[in-house]
mmCIF file of C-alpha atoms in Angstrom:
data_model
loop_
_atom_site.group_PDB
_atom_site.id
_atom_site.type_symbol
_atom_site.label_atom_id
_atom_site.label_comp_id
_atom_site.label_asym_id
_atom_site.label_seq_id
_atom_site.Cartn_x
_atom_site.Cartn_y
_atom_site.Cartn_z
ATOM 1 C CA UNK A 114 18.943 -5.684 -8.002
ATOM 2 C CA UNK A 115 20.527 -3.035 -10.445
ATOM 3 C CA UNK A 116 19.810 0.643 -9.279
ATOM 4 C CA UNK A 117 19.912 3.445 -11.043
ATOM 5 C CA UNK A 118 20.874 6.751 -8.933
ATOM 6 C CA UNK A 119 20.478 9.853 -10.927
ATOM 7 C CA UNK A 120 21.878 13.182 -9.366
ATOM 8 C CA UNK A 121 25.588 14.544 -8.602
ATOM 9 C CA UNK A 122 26.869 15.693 -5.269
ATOM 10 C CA UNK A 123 25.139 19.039 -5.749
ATOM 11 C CA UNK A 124 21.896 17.438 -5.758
ATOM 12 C CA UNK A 125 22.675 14.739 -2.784
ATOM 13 C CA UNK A 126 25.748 14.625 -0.929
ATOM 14 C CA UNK A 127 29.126 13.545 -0.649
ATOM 15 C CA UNK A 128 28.490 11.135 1.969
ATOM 16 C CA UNK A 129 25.574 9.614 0.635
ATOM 17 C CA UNK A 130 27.018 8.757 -2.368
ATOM 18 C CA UNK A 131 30.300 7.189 -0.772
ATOM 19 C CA UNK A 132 27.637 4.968 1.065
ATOM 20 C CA UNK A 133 26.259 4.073 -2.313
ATOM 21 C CA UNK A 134 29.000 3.134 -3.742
ATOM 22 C CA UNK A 135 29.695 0.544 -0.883
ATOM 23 C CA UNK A 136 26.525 -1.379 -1.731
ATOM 24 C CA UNK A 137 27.845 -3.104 -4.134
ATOM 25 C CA UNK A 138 28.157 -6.488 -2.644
ATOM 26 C CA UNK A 139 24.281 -6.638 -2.444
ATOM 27 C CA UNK A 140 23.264 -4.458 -5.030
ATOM 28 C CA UNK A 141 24.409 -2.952 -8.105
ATOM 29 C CA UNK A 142 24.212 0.463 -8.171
ATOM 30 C CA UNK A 143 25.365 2.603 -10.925
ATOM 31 C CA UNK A 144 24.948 6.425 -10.482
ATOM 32 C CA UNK A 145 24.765 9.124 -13.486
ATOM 33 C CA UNK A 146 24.562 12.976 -13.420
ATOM 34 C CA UNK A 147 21.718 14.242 -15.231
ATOM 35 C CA UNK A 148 18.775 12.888 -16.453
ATOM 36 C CA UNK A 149 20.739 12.378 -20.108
ATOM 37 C CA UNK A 150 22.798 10.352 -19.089
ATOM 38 C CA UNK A 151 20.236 8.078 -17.036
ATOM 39 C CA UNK A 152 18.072 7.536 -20.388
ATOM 40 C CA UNK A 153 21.156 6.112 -21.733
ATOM 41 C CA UNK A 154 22.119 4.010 -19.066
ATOM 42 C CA UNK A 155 18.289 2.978 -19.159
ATOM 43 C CA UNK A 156 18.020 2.204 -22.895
ATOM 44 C CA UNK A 157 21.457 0.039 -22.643
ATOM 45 C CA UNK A 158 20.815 -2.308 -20.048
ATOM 46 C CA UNK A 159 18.238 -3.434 -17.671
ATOM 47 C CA UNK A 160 17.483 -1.691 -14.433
ATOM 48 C CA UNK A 161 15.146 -2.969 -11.085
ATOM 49 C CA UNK A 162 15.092 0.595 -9.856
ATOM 50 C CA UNK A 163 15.953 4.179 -10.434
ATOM 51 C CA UNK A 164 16.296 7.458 -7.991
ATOM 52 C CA UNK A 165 15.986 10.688 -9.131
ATOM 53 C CA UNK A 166 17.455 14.101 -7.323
ATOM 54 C CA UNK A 167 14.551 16.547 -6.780
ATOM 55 C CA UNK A 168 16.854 19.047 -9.500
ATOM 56 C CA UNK A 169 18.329 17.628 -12.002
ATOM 57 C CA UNK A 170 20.895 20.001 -14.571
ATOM 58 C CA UNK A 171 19.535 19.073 -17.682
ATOM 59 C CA UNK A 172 15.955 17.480 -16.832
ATOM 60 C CA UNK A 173 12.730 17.929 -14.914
ATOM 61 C CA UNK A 174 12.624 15.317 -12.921
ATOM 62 C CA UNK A 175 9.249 14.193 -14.322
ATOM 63 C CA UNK A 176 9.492 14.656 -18.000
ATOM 64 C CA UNK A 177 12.768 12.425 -17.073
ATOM 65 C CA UNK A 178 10.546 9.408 -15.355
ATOM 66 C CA UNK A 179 8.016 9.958 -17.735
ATOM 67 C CA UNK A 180 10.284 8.678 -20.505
ATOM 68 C CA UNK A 181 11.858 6.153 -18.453
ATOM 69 C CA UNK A 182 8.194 4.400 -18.009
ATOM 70 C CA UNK A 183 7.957 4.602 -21.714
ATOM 71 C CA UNK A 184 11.564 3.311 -22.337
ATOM 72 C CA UNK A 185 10.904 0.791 -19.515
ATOM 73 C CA UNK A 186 7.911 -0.032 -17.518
ATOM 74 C CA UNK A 187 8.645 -2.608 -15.818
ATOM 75 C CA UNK A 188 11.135 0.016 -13.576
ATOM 76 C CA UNK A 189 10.592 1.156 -10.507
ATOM 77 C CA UNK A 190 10.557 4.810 -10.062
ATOM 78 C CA UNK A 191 11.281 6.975 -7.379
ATOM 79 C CA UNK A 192 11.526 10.522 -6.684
ATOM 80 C CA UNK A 193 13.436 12.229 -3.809
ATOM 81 C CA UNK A 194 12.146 15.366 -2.243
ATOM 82 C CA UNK A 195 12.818 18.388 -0.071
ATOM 83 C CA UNK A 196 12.227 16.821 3.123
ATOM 84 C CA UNK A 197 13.231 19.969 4.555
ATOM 85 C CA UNK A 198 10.091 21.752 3.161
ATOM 86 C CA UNK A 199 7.089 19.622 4.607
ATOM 87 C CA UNK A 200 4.672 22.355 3.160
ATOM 88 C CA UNK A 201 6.047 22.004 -0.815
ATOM 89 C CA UNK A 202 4.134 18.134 -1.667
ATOM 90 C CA UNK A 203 5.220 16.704 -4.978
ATOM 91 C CA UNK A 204 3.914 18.476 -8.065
ATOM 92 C CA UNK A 205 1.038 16.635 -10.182
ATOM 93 C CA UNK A 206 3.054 15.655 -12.552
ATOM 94 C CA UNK A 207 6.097 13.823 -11.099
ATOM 95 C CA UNK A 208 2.844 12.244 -8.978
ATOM 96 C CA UNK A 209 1.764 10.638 -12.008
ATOM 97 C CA UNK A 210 5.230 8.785 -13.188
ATOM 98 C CA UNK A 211 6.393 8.258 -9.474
ATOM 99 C CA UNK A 212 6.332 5.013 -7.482
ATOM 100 C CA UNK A 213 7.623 6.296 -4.244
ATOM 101 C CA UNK A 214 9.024 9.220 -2.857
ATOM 102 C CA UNK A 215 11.739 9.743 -0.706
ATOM 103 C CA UNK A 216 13.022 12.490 1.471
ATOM 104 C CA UNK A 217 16.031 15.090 0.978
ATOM 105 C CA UNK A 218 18.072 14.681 3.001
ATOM 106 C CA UNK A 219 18.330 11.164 2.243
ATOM 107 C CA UNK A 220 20.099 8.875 5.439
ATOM 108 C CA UNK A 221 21.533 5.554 4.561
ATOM 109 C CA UNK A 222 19.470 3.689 6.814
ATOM 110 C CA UNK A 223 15.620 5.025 4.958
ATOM 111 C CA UNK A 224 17.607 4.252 1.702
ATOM 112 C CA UNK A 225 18.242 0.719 2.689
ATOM 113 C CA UNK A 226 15.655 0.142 4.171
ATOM 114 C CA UNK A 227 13.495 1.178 0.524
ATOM 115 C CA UNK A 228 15.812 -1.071 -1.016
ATOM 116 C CA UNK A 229 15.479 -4.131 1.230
ATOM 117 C CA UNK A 230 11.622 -3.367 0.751
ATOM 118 C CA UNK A 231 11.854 -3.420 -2.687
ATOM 119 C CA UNK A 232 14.192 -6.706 -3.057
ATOM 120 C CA UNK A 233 11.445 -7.966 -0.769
ATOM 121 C CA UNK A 234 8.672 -6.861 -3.075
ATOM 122 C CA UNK A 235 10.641 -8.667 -6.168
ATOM 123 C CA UNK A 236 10.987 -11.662 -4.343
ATOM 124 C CA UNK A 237 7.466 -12.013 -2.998
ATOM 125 C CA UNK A 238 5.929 -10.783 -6.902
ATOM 126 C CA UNK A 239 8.782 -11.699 -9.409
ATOM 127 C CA UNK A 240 6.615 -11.520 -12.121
ATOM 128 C CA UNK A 241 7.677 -9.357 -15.442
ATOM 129 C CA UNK A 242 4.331 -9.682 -17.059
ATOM 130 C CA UNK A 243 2.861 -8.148 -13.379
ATOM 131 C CA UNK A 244 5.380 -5.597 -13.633
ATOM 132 C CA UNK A 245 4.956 -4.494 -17.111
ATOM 133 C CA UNK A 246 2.042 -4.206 -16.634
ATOM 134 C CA UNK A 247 1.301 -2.179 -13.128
ATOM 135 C CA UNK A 248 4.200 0.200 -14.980
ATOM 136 C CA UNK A 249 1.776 0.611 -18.146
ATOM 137 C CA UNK A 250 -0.886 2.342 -16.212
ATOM 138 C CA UNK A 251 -0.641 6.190 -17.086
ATOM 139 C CA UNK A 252 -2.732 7.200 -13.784
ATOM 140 C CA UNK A 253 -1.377 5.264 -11.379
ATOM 141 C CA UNK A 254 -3.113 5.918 -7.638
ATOM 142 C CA UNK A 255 -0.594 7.940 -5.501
ATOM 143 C CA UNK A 256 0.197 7.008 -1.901
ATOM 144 C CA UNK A 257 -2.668 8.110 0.731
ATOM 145 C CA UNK A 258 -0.840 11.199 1.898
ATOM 146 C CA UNK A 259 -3.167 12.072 5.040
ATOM 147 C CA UNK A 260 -3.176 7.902 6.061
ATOM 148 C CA UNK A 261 0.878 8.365 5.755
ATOM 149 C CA UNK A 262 1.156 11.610 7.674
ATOM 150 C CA UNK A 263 -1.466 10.760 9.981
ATOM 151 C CA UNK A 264 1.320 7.598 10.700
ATOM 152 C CA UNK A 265 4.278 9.708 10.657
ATOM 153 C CA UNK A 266 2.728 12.154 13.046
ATOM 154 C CA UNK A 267 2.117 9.227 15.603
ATOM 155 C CA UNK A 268 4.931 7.456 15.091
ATOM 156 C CA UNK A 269 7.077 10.858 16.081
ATOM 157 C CA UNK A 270 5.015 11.136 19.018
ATOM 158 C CA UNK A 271 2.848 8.098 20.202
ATOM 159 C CA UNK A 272 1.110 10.708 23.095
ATOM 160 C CA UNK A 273 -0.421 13.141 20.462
ATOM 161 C CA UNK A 274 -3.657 13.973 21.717
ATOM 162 C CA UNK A 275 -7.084 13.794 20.070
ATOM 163 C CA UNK A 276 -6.570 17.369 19.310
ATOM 164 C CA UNK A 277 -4.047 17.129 17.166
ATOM 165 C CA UNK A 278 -4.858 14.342 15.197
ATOM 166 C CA UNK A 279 -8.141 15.977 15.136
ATOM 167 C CA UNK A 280 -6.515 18.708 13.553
ATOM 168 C CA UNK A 281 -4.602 16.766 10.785
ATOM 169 C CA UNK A 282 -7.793 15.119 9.667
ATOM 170 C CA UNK A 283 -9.401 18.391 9.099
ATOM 171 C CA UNK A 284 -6.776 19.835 6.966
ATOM 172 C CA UNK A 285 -8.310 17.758 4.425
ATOM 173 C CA UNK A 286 -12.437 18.844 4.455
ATOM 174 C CA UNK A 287 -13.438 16.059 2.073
ATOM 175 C CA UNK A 288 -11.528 12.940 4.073
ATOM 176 C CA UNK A 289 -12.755 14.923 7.547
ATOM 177 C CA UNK A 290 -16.500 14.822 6.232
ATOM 178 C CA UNK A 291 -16.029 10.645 5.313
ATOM 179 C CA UNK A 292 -14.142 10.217 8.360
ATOM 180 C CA UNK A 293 -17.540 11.930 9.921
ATOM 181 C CA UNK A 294 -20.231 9.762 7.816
ATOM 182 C CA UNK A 295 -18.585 6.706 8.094
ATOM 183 C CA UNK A 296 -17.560 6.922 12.501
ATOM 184 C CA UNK A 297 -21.432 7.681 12.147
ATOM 185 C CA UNK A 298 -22.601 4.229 10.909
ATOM 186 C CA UNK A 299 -23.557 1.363 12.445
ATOM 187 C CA UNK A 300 -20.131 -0.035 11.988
ATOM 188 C CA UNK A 301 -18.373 2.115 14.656
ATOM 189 C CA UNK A 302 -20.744 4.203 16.388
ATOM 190 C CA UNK A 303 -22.321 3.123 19.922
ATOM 191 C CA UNK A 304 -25.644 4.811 19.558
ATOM 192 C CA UNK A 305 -24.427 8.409 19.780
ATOM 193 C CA UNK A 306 -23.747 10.378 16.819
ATOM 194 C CA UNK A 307 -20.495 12.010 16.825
ATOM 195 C CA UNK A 308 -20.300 15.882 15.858
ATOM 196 C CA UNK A 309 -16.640 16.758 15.936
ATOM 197 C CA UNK A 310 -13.631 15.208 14.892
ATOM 198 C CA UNK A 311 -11.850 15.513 18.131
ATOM 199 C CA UNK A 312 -14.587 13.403 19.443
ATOM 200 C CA UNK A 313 -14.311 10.723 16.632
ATOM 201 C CA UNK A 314 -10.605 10.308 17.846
ATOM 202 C CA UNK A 315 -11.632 9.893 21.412
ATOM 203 C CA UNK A 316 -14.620 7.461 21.085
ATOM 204 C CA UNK A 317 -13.138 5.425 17.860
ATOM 205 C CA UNK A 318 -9.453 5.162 18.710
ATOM 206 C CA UNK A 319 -6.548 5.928 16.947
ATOM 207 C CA UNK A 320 -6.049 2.280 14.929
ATOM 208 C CA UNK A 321 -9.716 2.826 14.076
ATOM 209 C CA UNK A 322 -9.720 6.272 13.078
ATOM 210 C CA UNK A 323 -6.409 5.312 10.780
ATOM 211 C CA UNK A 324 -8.468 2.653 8.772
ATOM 212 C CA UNK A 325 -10.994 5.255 8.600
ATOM 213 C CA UNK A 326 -8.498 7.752 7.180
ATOM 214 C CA UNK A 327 -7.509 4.999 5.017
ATOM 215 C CA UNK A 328 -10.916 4.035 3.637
ATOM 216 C CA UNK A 329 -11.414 7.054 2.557
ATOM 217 C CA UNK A 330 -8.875 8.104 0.685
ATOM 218 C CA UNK A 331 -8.307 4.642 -1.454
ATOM 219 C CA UNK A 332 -11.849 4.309 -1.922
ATOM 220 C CA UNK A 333 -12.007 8.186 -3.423
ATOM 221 C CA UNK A 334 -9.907 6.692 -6.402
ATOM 222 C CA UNK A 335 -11.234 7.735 -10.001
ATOM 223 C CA UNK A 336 -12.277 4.710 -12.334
ATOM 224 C CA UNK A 337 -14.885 2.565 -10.577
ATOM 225 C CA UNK A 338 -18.817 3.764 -10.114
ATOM 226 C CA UNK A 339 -20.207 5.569 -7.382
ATOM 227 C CA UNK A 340 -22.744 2.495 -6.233
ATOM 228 C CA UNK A 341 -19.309 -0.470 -6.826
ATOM 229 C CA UNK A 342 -17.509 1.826 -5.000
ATOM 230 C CA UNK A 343 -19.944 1.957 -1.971
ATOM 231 C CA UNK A 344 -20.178 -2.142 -2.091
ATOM 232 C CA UNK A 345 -16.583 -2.681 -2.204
ATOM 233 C CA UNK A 346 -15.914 -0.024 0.975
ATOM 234 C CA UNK A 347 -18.565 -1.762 2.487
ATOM 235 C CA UNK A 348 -17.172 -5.056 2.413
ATOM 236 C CA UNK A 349 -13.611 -3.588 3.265
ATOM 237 C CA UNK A 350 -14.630 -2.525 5.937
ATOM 238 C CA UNK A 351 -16.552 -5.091 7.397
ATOM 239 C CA UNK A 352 -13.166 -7.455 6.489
ATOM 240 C CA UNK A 353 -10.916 -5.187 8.531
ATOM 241 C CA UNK A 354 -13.384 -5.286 11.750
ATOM 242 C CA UNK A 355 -13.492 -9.218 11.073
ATOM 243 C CA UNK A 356 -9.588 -9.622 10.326
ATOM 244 C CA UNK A 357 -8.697 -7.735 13.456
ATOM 245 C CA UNK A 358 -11.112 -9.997 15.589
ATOM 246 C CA UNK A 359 -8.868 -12.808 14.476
ATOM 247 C CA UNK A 360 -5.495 -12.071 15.750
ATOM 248 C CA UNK A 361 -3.873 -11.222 19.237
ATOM 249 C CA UNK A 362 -3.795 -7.588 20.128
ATOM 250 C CA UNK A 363 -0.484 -7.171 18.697
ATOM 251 C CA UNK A 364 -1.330 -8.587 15.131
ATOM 252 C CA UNK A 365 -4.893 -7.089 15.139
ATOM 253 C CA UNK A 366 -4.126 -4.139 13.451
ATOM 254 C CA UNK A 367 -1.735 -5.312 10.687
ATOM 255 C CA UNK A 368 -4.515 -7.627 9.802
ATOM 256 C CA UNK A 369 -6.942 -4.576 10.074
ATOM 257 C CA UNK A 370 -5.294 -3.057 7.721
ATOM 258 C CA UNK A 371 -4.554 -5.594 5.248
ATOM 259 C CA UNK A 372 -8.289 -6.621 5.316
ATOM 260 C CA UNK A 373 -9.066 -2.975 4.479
ATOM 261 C CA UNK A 374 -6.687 -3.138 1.461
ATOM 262 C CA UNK A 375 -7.313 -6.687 0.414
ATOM 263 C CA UNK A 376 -9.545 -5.630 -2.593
ATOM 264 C CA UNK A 377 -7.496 -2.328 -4.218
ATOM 265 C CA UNK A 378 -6.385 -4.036 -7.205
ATOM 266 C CA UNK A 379 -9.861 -3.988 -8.158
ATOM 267 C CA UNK A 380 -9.452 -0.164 -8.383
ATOM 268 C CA UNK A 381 -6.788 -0.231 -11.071
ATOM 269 C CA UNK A 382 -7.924 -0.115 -15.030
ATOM 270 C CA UNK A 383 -6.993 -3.535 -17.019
ATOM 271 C CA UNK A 384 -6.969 -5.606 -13.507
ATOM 272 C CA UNK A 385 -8.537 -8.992 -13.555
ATOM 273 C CA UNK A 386 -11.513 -9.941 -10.738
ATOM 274 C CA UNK A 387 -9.197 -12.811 -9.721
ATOM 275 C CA UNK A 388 -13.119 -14.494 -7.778
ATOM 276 C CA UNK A 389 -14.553 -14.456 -11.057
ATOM 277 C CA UNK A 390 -13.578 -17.576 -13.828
ATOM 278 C CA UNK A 391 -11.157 -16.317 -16.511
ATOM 279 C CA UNK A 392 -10.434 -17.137 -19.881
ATOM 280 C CA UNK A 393 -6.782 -19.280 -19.878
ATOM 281 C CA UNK A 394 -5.489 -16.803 -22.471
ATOM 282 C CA UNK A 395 -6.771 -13.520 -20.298
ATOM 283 C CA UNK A 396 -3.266 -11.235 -20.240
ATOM 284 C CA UNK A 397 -4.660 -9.028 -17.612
ATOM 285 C CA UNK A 398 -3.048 -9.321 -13.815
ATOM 286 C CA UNK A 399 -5.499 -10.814 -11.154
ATOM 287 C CA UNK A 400 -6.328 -8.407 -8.637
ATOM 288 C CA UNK A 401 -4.801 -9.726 -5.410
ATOM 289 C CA UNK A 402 -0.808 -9.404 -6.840
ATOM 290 C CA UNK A 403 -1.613 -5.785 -8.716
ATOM 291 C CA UNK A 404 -3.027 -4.846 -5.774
ATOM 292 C CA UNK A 405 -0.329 -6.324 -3.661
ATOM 293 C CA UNK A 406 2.471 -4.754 -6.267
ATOM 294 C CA UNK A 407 0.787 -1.165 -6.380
ATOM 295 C CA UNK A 408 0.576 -1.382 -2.184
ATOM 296 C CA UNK A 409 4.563 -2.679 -2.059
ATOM 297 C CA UNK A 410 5.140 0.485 -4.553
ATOM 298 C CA UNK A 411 3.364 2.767 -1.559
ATOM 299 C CA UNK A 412 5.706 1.511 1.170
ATOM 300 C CA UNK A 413 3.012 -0.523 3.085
ATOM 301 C CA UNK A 414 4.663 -3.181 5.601
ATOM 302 C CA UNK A 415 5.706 -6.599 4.181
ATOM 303 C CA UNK A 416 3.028 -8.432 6.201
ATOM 304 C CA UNK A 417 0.073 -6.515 4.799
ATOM 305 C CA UNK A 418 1.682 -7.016 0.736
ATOM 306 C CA UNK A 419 1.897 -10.374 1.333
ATOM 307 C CA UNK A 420 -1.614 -10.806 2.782
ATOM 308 C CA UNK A 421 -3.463 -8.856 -0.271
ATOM 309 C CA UNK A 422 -1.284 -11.049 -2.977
ATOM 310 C CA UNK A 423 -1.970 -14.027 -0.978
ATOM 311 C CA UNK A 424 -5.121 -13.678 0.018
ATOM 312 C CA UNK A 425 -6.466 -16.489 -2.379
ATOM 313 C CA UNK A 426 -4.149 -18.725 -1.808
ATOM 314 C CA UNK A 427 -3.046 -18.239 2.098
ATOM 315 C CA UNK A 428 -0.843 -21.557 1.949
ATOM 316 C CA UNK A 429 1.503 -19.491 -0.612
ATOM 317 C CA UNK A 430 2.614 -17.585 2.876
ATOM 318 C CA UNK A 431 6.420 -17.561 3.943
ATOM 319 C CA UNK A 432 4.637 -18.041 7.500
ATOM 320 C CA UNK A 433 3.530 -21.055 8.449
ATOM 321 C CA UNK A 434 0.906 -20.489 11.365
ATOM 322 C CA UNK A 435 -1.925 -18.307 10.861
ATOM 323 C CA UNK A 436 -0.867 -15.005 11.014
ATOM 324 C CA UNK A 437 -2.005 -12.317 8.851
ATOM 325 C CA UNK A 438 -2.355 -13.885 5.535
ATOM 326 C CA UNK A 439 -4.754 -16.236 6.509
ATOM 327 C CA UNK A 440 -6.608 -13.948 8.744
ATOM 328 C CA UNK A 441 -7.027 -11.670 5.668
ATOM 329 C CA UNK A 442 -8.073 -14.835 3.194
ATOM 330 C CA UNK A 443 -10.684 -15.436 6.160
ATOM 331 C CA UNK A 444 -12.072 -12.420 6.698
ATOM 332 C CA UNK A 445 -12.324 -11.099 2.678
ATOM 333 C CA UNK A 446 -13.723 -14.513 1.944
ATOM 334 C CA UNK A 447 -16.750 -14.498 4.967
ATOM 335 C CA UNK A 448 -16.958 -10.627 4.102
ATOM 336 C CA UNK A 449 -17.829 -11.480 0.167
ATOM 337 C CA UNK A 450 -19.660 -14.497 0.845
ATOM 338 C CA UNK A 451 -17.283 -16.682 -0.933
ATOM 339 C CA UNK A 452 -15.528 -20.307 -0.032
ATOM 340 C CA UNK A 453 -13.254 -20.922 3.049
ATOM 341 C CA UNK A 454 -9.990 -22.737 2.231
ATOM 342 C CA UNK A 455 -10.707 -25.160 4.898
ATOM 343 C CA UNK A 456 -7.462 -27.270 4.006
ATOM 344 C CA UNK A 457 -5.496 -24.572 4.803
ATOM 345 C CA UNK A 458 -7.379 -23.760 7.841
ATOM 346 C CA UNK A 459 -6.792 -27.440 8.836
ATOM 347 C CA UNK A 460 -3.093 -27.279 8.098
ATOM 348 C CA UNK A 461 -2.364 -24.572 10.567
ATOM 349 C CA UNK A 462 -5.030 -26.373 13.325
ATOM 350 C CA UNK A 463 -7.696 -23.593 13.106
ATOM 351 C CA UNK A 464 -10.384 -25.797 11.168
ATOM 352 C CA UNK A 465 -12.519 -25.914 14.754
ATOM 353 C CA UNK A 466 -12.453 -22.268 15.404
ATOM 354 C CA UNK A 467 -14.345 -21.826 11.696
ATOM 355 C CA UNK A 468 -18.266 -21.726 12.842
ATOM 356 C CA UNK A 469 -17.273 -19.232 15.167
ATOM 357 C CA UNK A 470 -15.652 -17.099 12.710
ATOM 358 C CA UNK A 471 -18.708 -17.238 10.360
ATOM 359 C CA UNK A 472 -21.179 -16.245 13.354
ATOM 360 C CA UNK A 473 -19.555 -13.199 13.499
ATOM 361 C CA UNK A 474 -19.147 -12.703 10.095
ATOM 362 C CA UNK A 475 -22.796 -13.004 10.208
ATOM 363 C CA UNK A 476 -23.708 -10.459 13.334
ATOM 364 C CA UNK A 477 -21.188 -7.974 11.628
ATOM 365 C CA UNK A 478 -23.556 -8.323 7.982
ATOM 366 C CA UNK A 479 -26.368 -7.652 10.165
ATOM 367 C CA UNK A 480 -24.581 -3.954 11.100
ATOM 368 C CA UNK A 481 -23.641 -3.121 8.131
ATOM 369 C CA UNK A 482 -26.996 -4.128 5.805
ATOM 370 C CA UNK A 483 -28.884 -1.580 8.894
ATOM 371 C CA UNK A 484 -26.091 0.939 8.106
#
């Protein structure tokens, strides 16, 4: 990969930079001042990635994305920030030409680790046309912030209590009120409506109340009706509680998750529904890779990109047994009413445990058509 790093030793650090520098048996990195200097380097040669300094001399840091997505779209952007100043989120703008964000100060290991991710990402989806295309979209959904935070917050300490996470949900009134609705429906609650959010963490669980978190803020994206919308949360969700049914504990909420996520390509403008025939001239990207590509962009985990691009096609997999991937390509398929790849399912021995699957496909239908 050839990355760009934009940003002097007043804007980073001395140290970070000298670690830069010594990627270069696994990467090529090239680093440039100001934002000048970056077009340049930009316009003369092809880069995978660039990273911008939160302050740039010459530049604001979005106007300076803005034109590399013009100049080159198939380039993945991202943006450091103050991580120093939790309270000061990335302005609207740089939101709108960013792919991923990154915190100031900036350690070596979060930096390779976004760069294995992303070398990972190319690998899995090495695909110009995808990429040209994901990088054409002007409004391109930022990460879920609260679903990230709410993540952060837990993984910094596993033992916060209810009240706490409680707390974070409610800093956002709109996700706290879905969060409410939806730990109200037939899907999660036991009978008992739930009043509070403190009490929604305590009856639903934290893995739960995550997807919740999660649901709600992808399914709050512009661009699709109110009533499509509805259908395709609907089914989402009933994929997740299906997905996680079948893994082990320890897999159940990756697949969750991926389940959840499966469908968010069909969110984006220009995507392709990849269920429905298309034309064998059709330029637009099919759903399951866009979605995949835009989730890989986000920072999700390996396991769930791979599941959403492969959910079609589950035999694609770099895993061999039935792991996520083919837990997701279950579930969305029983969730949407659509064909079982029962060759695959064969292939990995879990042909036999099919007719179980679909019976609770079928009893979790039932909960959601009386939600």
């Amino acid at each position: 990969m050839r990355i760009l790093l934009v940003g002097g030793e007043a804007e980073l650090s001395a140290e970070l930079l000298e670690y830069i520098g010594d990627l270069g048996d696994e990467w090529e990195v090239q680093s440039v001042p100001d934002g000048s200097a970056a077009i340049v380097a930009v316009a003369s040669a092809t880069i995978d990635a660039i990273i911008v300094a939160p302050l740039l001399p010459d530049l604001a840091p979005a106007t300076l994305l803005g034109q590399i997505r013009t100049l080159r779209p198939e380039t993945i952007r991202i943006a450091l920030i103050d991580g120093n100043n939790p309270q000061r989120a990335p302005s609207a703008r740089i939101i709108g030409v960013a792919h991923r964000f990154l915190p100031l100060p900036l350690s070596p290991e979060v930096l390779l680790e976004a760069l294995t991710s992303l070398e990972e990402l190319r690998e899995l989806l090495d695909s110009p046309h995808l990429r040209q295309a994901i990088g054409r979209i002007e409004k391109l959904p930022s990460p879920p912030h609260l679903y990230l935070s709410l993540m952060h917050a837990l993984e910094e300490d596993e033992e916060s209590n209810a009240a706490e996470i409680a707390k974070l949900v409610a800093a956002d009134p709109a996700i706290a009120a879905k969060v409410l609705q939806l730990s109200n429906s037939a899907f999660f609650n036991n009978g008992r409506a739930i009043s509070d959010l403190r009490g929604a963490v305590t009856r639903l669980g934290l893995s739960t109340l995550r997807d919740l978190v999660l649901a709600s803020e992808v399914f709050a994206l512009p661009g699709v009706s109110g009533p499509e919308r509805n259908a395709l949360q609907t089914r989402a969700l009933m994929a997740s509680r299906l997905a996680a049914r079948l893994l082990p504990a320890s897999s159940a909420e990756l697949g969750a998750t991926a389940a959840l996520l499966a469908d968010i390509g069909l969110l984006l403008p220009g995507v392709r529904d990849e269920r429905q025939p298309a034309a064998e001239d059709d330029p637009r990207p099919g759903h399951a890779e866009a979605g995949a590509y835009l989730l890989g962009l986000w920072g999700l985990p390996m396991p769930i990109i791979e599941a959403v691009a492969f959910q079609l096609q589950p035999g694609r997999s770099i895993v061999r047994s039935f792991w996520v991937a083919g837990a997701v390509h279950v579930a969305t398929a029983l969730a949407a009413g659509h064909a079982v790849d029962e060759q695959y399912l064969a292939s990995v021995g879990m042909l036999p445990k099919l007719e179980q699957w679909r019976e609770q496909a079928e009893n979790l239908l039932e909960i959601s058509v009386e939600a």
